[in-house]
Coordinates of C-alpha atoms and ligand atoms in Angstrom, one line a residue:
X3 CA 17.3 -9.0 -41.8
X4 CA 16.5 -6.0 -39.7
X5 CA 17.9 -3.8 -42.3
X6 CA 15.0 -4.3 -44.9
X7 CA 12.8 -3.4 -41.1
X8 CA 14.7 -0.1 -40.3
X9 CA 14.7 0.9 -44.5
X10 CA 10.3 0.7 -44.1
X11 CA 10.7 3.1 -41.1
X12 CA 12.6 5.2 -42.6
X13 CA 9.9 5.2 -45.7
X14 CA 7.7 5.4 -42.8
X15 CA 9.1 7.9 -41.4
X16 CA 9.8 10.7 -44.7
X17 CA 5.8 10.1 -45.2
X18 CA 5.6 12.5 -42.6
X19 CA 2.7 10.9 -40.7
X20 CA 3.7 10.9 -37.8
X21 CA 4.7 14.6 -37.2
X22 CA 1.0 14.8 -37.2
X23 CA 0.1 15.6 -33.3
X24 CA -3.4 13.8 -34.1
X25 CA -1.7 10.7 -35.5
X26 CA 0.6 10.3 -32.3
X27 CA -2.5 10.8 -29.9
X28 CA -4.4 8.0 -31.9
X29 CA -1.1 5.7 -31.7
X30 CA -0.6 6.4 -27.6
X31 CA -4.5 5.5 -27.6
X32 CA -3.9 2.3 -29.5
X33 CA -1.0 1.1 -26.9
X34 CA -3.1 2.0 -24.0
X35 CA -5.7 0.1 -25.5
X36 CA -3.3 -2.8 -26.5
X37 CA -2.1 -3.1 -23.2
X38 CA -5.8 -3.1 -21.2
X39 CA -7.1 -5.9 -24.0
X40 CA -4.0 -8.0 -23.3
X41 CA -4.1 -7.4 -19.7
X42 CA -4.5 -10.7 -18.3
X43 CA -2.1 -12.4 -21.0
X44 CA 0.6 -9.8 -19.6
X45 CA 0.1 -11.3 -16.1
X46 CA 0.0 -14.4 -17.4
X47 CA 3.7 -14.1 -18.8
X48 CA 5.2 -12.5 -15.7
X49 CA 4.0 -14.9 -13.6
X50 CA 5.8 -17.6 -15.8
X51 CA 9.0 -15.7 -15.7
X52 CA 8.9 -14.0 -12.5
X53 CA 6.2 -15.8 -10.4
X54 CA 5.6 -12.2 -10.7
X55 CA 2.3 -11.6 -7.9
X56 CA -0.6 -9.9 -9.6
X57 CA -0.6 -7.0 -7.5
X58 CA 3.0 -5.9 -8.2
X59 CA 2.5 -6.7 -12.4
X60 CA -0.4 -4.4 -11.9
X61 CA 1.1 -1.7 -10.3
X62 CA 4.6 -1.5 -11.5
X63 CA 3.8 -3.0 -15.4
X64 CA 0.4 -1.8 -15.9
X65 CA -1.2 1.2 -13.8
X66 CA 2.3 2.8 -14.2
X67 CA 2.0 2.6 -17.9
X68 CA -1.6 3.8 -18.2
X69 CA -1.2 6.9 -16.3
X70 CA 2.0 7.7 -18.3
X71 CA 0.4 7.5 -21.6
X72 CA -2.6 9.3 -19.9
X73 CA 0.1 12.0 -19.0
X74 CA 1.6 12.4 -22.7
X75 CA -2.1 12.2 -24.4
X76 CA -3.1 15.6 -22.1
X77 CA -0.3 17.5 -22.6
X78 CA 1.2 16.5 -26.1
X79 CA -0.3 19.8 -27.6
X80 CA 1.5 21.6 -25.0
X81 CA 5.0 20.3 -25.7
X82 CA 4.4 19.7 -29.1
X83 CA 4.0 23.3 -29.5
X84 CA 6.8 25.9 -31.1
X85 CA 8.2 27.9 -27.9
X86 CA 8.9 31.3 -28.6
X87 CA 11.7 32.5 -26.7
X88 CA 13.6 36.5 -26.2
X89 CA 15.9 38.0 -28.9
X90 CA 18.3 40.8 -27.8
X91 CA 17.8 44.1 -28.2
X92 CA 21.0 43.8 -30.6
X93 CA 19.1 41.6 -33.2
X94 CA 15.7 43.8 -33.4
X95 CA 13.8 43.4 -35.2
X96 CA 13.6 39.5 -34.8
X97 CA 11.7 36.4 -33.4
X98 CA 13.3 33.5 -31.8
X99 CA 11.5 30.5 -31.8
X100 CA 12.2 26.6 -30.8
X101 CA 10.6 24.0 -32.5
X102 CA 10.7 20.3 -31.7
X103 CA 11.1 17.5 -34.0
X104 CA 11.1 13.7 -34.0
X105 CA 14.6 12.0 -34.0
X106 CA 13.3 9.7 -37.0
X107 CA 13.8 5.4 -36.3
X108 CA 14.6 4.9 -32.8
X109 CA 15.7 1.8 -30.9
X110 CA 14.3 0.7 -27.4
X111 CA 16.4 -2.4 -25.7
X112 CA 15.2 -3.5 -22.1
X113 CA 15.7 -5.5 -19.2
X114 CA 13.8 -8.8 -17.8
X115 CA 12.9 -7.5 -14.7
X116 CA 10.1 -5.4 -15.4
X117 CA 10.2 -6.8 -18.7
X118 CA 6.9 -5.1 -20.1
X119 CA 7.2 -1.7 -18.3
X120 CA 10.9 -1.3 -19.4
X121 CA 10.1 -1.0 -23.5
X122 CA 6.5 -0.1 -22.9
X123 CA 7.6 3.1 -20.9
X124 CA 9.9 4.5 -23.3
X125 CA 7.9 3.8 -26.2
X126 CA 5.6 6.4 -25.3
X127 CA 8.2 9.1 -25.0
X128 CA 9.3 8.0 -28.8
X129 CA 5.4 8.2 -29.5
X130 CA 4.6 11.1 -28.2
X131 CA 7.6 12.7 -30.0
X132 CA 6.5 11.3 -33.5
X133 CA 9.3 8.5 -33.8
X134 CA 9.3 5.4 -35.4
X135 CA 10.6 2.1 -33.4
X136 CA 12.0 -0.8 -33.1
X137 CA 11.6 -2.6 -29.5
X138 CA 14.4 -5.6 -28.7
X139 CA 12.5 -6.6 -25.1
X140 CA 14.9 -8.8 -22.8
X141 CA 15.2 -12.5 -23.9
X142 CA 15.5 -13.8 -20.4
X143 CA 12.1 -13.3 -19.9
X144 CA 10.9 -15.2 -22.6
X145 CA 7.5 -15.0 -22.3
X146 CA 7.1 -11.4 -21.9
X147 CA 8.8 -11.2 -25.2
X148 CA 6.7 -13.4 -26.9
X149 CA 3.6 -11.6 -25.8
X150 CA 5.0 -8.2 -26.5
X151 CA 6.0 -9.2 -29.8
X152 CA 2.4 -10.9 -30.6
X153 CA 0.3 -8.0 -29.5
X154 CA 2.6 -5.6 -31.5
X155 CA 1.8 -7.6 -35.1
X156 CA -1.5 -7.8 -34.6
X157 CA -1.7 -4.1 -33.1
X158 CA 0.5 -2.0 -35.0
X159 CA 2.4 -1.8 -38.6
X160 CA 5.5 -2.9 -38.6
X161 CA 7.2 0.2 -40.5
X162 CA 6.0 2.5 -37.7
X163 CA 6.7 0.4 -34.7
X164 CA 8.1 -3.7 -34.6
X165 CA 9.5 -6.1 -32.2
X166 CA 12.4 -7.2 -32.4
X167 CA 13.8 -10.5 -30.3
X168 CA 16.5 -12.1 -29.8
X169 CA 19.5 -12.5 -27.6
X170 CA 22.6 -10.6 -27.1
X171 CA 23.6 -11.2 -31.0
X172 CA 20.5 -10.2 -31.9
X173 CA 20.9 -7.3 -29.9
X174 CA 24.8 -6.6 -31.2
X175 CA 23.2 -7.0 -34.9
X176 CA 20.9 -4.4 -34.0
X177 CA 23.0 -1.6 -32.5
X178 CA 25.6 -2.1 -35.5
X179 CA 22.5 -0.4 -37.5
X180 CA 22.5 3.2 -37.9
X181 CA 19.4 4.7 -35.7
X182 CA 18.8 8.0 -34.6
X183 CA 18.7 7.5 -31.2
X184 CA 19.2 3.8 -28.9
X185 CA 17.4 3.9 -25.4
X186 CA 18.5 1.2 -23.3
X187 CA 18.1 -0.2 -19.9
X188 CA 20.3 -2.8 -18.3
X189 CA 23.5 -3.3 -16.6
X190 CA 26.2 -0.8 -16.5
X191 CA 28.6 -3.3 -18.2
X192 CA 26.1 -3.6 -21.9
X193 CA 25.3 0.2 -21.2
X194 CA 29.1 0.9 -22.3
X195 CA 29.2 -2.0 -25.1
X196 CA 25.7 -0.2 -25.8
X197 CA 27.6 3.2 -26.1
X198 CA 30.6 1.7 -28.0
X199 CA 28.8 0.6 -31.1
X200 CA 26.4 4.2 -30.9
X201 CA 29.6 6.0 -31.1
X202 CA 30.7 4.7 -34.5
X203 CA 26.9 5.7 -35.8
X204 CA 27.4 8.9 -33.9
X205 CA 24.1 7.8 -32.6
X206 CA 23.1 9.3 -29.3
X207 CA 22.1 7.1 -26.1
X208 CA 19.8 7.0 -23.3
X209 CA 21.6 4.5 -20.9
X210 CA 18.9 3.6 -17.8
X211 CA 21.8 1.4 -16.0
X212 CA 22.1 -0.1 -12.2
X213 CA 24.1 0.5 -9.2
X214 CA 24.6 0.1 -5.7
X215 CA 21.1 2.7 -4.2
X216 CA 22.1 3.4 -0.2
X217 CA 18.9 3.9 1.8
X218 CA 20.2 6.1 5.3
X219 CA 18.0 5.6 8.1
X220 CA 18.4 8.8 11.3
X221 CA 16.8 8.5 14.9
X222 CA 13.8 10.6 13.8
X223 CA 11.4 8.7 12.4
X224 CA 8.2 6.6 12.7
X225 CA 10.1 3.2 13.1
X226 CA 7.4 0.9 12.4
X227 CA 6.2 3.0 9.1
X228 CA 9.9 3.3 8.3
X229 CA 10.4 -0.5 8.3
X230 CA 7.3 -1.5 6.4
X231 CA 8.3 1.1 3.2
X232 CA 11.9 0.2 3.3
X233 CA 10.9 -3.7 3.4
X234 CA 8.6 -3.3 0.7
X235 CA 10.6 -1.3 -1.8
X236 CA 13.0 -3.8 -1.0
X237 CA 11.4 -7.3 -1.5
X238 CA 9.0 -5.8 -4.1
X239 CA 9.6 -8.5 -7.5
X240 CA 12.2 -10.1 -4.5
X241 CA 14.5 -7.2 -4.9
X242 CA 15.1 -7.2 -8.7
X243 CA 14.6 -3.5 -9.2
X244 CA 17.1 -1.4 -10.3
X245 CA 15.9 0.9 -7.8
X246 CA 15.2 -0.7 -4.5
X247 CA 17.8 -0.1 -1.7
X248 CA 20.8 -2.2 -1.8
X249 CA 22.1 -1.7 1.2
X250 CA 21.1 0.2 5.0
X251 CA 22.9 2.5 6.4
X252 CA 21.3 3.2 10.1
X253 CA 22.0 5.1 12.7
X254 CA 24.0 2.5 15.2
X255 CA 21.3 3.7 18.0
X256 CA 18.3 2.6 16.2
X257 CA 19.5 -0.5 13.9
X258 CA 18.3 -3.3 16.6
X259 CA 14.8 -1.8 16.8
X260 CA 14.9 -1.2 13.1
X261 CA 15.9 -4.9 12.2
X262 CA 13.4 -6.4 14.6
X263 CA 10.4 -4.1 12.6
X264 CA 11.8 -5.4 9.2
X265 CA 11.4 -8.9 10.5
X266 CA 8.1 -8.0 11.9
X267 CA 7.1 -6.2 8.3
X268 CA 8.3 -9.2 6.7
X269 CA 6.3 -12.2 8.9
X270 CA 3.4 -9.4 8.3
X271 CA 3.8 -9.4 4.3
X272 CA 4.7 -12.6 3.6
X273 CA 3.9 -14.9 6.5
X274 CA 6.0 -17.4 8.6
X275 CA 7.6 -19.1 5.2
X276 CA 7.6 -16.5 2.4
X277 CA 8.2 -19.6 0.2
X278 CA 4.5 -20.4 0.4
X279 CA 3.2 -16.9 0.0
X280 CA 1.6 -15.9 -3.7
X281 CA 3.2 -12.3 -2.8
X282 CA 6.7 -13.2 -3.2
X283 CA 8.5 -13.6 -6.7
X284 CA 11.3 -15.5 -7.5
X285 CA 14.7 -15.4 -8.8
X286 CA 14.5 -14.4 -13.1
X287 CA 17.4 -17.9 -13.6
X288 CA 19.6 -19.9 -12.8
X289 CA 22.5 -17.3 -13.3
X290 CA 21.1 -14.7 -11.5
X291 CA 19.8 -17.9 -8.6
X292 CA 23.6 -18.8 -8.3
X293 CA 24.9 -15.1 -8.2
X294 CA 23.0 -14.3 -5.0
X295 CA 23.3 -17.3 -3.3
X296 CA 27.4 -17.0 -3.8
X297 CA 26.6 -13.9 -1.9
X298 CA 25.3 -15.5 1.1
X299 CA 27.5 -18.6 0.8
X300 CA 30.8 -16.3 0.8
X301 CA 30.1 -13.3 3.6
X302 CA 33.3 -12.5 4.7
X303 CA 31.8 -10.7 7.9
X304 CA 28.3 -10.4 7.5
X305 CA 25.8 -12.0 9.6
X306 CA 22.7 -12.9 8.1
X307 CA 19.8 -12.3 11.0
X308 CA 16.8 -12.8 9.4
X309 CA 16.1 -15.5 6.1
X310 CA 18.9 -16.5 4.1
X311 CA 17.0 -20.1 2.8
X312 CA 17.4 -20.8 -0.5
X313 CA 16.1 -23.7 -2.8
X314 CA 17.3 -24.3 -5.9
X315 CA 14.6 -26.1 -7.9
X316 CA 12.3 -23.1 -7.4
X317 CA 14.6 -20.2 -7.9
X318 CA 13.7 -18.8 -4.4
X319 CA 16.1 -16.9 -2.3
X320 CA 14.3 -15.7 1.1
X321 CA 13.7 -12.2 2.1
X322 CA 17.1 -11.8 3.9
X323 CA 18.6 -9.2 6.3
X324 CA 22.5 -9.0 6.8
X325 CA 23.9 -7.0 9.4
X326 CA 27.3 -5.8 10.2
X327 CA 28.6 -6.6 6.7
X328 CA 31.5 -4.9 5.5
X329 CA 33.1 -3.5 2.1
X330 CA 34.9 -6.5 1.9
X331 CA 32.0 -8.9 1.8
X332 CA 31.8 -9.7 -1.8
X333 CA 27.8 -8.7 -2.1
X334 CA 29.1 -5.0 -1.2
X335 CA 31.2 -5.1 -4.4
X336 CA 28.5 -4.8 -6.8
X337 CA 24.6 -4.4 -7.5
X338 CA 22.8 -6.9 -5.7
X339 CA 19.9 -6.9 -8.0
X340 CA 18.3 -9.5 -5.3
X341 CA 16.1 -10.1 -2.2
X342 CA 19.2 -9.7 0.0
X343 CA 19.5 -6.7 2.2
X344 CA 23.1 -5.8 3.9
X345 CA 23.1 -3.3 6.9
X346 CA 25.7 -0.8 7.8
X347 CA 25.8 1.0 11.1
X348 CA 27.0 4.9 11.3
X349 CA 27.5 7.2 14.5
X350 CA 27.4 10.7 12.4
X351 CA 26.1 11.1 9.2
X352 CA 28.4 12.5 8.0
X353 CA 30.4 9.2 8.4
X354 CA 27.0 8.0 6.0
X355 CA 27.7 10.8 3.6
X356 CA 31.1 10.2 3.0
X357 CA 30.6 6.5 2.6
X358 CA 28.3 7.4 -0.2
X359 CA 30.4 10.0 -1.7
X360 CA 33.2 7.5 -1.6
X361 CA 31.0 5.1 -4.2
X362 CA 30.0 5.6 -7.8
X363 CA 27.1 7.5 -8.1
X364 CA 23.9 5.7 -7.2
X365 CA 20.4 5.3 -9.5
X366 CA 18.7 6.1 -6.2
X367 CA 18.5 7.3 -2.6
X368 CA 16.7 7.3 0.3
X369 CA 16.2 8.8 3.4
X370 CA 14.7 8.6 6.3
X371 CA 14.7 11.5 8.8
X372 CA 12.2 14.3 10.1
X373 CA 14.7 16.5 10.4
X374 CA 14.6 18.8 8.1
X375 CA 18.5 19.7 8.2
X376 CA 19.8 16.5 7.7
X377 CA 17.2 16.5 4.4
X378 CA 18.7 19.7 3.4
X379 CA 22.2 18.0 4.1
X380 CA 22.0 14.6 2.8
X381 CA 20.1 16.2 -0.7
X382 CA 22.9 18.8 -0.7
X383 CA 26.0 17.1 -0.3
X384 CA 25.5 13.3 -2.4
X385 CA 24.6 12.7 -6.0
X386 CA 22.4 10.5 -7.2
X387 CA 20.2 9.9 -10.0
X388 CA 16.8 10.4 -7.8
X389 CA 15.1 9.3 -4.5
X390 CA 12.8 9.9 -1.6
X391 CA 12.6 11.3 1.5
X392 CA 10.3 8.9 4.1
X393 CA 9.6 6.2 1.2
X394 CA 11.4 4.2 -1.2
X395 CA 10.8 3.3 -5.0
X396 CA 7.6 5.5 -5.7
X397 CA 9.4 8.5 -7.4
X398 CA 9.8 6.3 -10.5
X399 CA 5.9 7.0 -10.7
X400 CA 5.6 10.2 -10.4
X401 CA 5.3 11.7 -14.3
X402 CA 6.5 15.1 -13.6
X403 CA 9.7 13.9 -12.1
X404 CA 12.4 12.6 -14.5
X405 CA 14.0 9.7 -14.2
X406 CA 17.1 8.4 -14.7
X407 CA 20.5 7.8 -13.2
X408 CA 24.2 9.8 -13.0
X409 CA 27.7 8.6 -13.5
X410 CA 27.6 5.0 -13.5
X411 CA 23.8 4.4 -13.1
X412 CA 23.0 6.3 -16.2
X413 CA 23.1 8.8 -18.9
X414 CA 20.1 10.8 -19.8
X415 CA 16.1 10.4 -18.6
X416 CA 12.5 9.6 -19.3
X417 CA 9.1 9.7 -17.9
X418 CA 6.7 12.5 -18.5
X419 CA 8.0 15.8 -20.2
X420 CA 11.2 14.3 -19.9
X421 CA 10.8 11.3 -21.9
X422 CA 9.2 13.5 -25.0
X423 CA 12.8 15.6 -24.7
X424 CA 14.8 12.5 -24.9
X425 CA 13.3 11.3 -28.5
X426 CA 13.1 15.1 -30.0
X427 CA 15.1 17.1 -31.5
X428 CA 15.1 21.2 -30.4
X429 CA 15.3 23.0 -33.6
X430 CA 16.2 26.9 -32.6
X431 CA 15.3 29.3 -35.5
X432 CA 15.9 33.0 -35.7
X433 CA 13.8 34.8 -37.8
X434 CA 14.6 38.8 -39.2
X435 CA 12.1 40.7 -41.5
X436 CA 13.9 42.6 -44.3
X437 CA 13.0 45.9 -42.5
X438 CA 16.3 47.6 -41.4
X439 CA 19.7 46.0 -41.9
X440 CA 22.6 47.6 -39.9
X441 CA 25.4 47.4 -42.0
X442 CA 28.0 47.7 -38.8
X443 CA 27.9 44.1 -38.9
X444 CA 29.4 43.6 -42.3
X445 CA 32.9 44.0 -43.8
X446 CA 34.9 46.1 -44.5
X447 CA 35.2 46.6 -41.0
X448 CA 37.5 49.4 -40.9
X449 CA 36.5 52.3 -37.9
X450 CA 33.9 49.5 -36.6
X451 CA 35.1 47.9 -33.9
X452 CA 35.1 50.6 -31.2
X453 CA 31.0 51.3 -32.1
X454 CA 30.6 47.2 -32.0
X455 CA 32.4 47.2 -28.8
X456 CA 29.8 49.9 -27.3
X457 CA 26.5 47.8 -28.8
X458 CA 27.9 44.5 -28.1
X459 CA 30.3 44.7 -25.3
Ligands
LIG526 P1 21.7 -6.6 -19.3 O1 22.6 -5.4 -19.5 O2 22.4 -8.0 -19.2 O3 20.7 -6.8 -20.6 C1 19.9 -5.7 -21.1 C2 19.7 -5.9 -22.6 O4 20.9 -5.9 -23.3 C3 19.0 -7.2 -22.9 O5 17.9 -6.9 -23.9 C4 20.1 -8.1 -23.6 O6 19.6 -8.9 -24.6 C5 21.1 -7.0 -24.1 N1 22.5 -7.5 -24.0 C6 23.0 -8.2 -23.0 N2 24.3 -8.4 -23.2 C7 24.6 -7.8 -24.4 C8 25.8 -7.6 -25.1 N3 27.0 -8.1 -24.7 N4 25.8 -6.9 -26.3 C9 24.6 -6.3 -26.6 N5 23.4 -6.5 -26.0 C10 23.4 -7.2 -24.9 O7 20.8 -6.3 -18.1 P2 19.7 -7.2 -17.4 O8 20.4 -8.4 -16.7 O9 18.6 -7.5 -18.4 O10 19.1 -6.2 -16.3 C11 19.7 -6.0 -15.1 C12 20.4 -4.7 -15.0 O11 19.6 -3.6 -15.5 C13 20.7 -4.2 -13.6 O12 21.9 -3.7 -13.5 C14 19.6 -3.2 -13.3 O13 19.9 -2.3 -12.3 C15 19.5 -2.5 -14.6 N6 18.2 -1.9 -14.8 C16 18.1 -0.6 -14.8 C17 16.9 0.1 -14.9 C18 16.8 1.6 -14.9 O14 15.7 2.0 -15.2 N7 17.8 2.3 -14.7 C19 15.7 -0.7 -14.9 C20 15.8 -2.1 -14.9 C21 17.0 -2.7 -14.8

């Protein structure tokens, strides 16, 4: 079924229409376009699979997406454009020159939690590099697939870029198709069933995958400004986002102020019951409903101090704070993925670094610290896929900064520059005049070697 799709690419594709830098700019201009006609449809289905509040669709699905595509439109000429690059003196006279290239039919599989952003995003990196596409959006949020898959019939033809949807046989159907390249984002579990069925195509992977993201918290800081960006990057989409902290690690001297700001931050964003407030989303299902609240229902030592309601019917977990939880409580085993925020205490941070260093590598980190040492030491001595210093979340919209994760969160990156290198291909081609052709290079070699030692060595 999707083979007779991916053969029309490829047709598509061999055209050579979309190696044309004027044909991509015109496609990127019709997604934009797509996106700001259907922009009140695409609320429409967040809020019906996420409760999704308009502000946060904007920002995170929307305004992120516009000024990405804005990004790639400007400088598409530039990185579209042959590089020449040095020869040496050895191979005179010669040009080197790279030239990028489009992969061919690519395949773009996402997430539900930012269920639009997550295919829309990559899309225009495949764009912008003159792919074709096939998008397989996340089935749990059904009505963002729907929509997506509506506005790309009636926007776009479906030998240059289609929908796919479907669940996760859809989704195995797919990646047993040979592609040119598979982009996916979703758990680290899929990313290596993902990887598994690329390798017997010898297809490469983008893998945008999860993980446990610490956010360390020194003595020198604004405490109220610290509170309010760590509880908003938090309980932003109620803590489904692959990047939000998962878990505090503060400075034992300043964790009571701290937790009494995040309550205060929280009563300030959400009011005295964030059940009733239109700025607070709920859980994506009933899987993912009973998967947190196991967390709260087995805390081995973990205390929750702030929130920790939960009602079923509506899929809402509260805003919740945990404190002096432990590696053994279960919710430290994995990602949370959920409005539940555990806090660990440290007396040195270098007790904060090891802890870090003693986990797979995170998608993210955070800090927050004037003291420009402990930035120096904390960037220095963890790995992780990306971050910030005094904020959380808001590097994933920066274009110029590539995003993905390392290890276990990840394999690869997008956004920007970054997200044109992932769907091309760097063609490097030396070229030689006929003029002068030193013969020391060719058999026989006899009385050679000690001249191409001198030239060469
Ligand atoms: P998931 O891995 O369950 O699903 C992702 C996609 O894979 C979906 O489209 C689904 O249909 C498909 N899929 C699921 N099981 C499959 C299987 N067995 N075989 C083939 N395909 C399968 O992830 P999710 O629950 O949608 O998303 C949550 C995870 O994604 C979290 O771990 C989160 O951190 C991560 N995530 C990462 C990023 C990032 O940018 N790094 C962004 C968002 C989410």
């Amino acid at each position: 079924m999707f083979a007779e799709t991916i053969h029309n690419q490829r047709d598509f594709f061999q055209t050579g229409k979309t190696k044309d830098i004027y044909f991509r700019i015109q496609q990127l201009k019709t997604l934009k376009q797509a996106v700001i006609d259907n922009e009140t449809a695409i609320f429409d289905a967040l809020n019906a699979d996420l409760h999704k509040p308009l502000a946060e669709s904007f920002t995170a699905e929307i305004v992120l997406f516009v000024k990405e595509t804005e990004y790639a439109i400007k400088h598409l000429k530039n990185w579209h454009k042959p590089k020449k690059v040095q020869v040496p003196w050895q191979f005179f006279p010669a040009s080197a020159i790279i030239h990028p290239e489009p992969l061919g039919v690519v395949l773009i599989i996402g997430a539900w939690n930012y269920p639009f952003q997550l295919v829309i995003a990559p899309l225009i990196g495949a764009i912008a590099a003159g792919n074709c596409a096939i998008v397989k959006p996340s089935e749990i949020a059904s009505h963002t697939s729907h929509l997506i898959a509506e506005i790309f019939n009636k926007y776009f033809d479906k030998s240059y870029l289609a929908v796919v949807e479907g669940a996760v046989e859809t989704c195995q159907q797919l990646l047993a198709e040979k592609f040119d390249h598979i982009f996916f984002t979703g758990s680290t579990t899929v990313g290596k069933i993902v990887m598994e069925a690329a390798a017997k195509q010898l297809t490469p992977v983008t893998l945008e995958l999860g993980g446990k993201s610490p956010c360390i918290v020194d003595t020198d800081i604004d405490l109220k400004i610290a509170a309010r960006r760590i509880t908003w990057g938090k309980f932003f989409n109620a803590g489904q986002t692959c990047l939000a902290p998962d878990y505090l690690l503060v400075d034992k001297k300043i964790k009571n102020n701290l937790l009494d700001e995040i309550k205060k931050c929280l009563h300030e964003f959400y009011g005295e019951n964030p059940a009733k407030s239109p700025d607070y989303a709920r859980i994506i299902d009933r899987k993912q409903f009973d998967r947190l609240a196991n967390y709260l229902k087995n805390l081995k030592n973990g205390k929750i101090v702030i929130g920790g309601e939960t009602t079923f019917e509506e899929r809402y977990i509260a805003p919740t704070v945990i404190d002096s939880v432990t590696w053994e409580d279960p919710l430290m085993r994995s990602e949370i993925f959920g409005p539940i925020l555990p806090v660990i205490e440290f007396t040195d941070i270098t007790e904060a670094i090891n802890i870090i260093n003693s986990q797979p590598k995170p998608l993210a980190l955070y800090l927050f610290s004037q003291n420009k040492n402990l930035q120096k030491r904390v960037t220095n001595e963890t790995s992780f896929g990306g971050g910030c210093i005094n904020h959380t979340i808001i590097h994933y919209a920066v274009p110029s900064l590539p995003f993905g994760g390392i290890g276990n969160s990840g394999i690869g990156s997008y956004h920007g520059k970054a997200g044109f290198d992932t769907f091309s291909h760097y063609k490097s081609v030396l070229k030689k005049p006929f003029l002068l052709d030193v013969k020391l290079l060719y058999p026989p070699y006899k009385n050679k070697l000690s001249l191409l030692r001198r030239i060469f060595g």
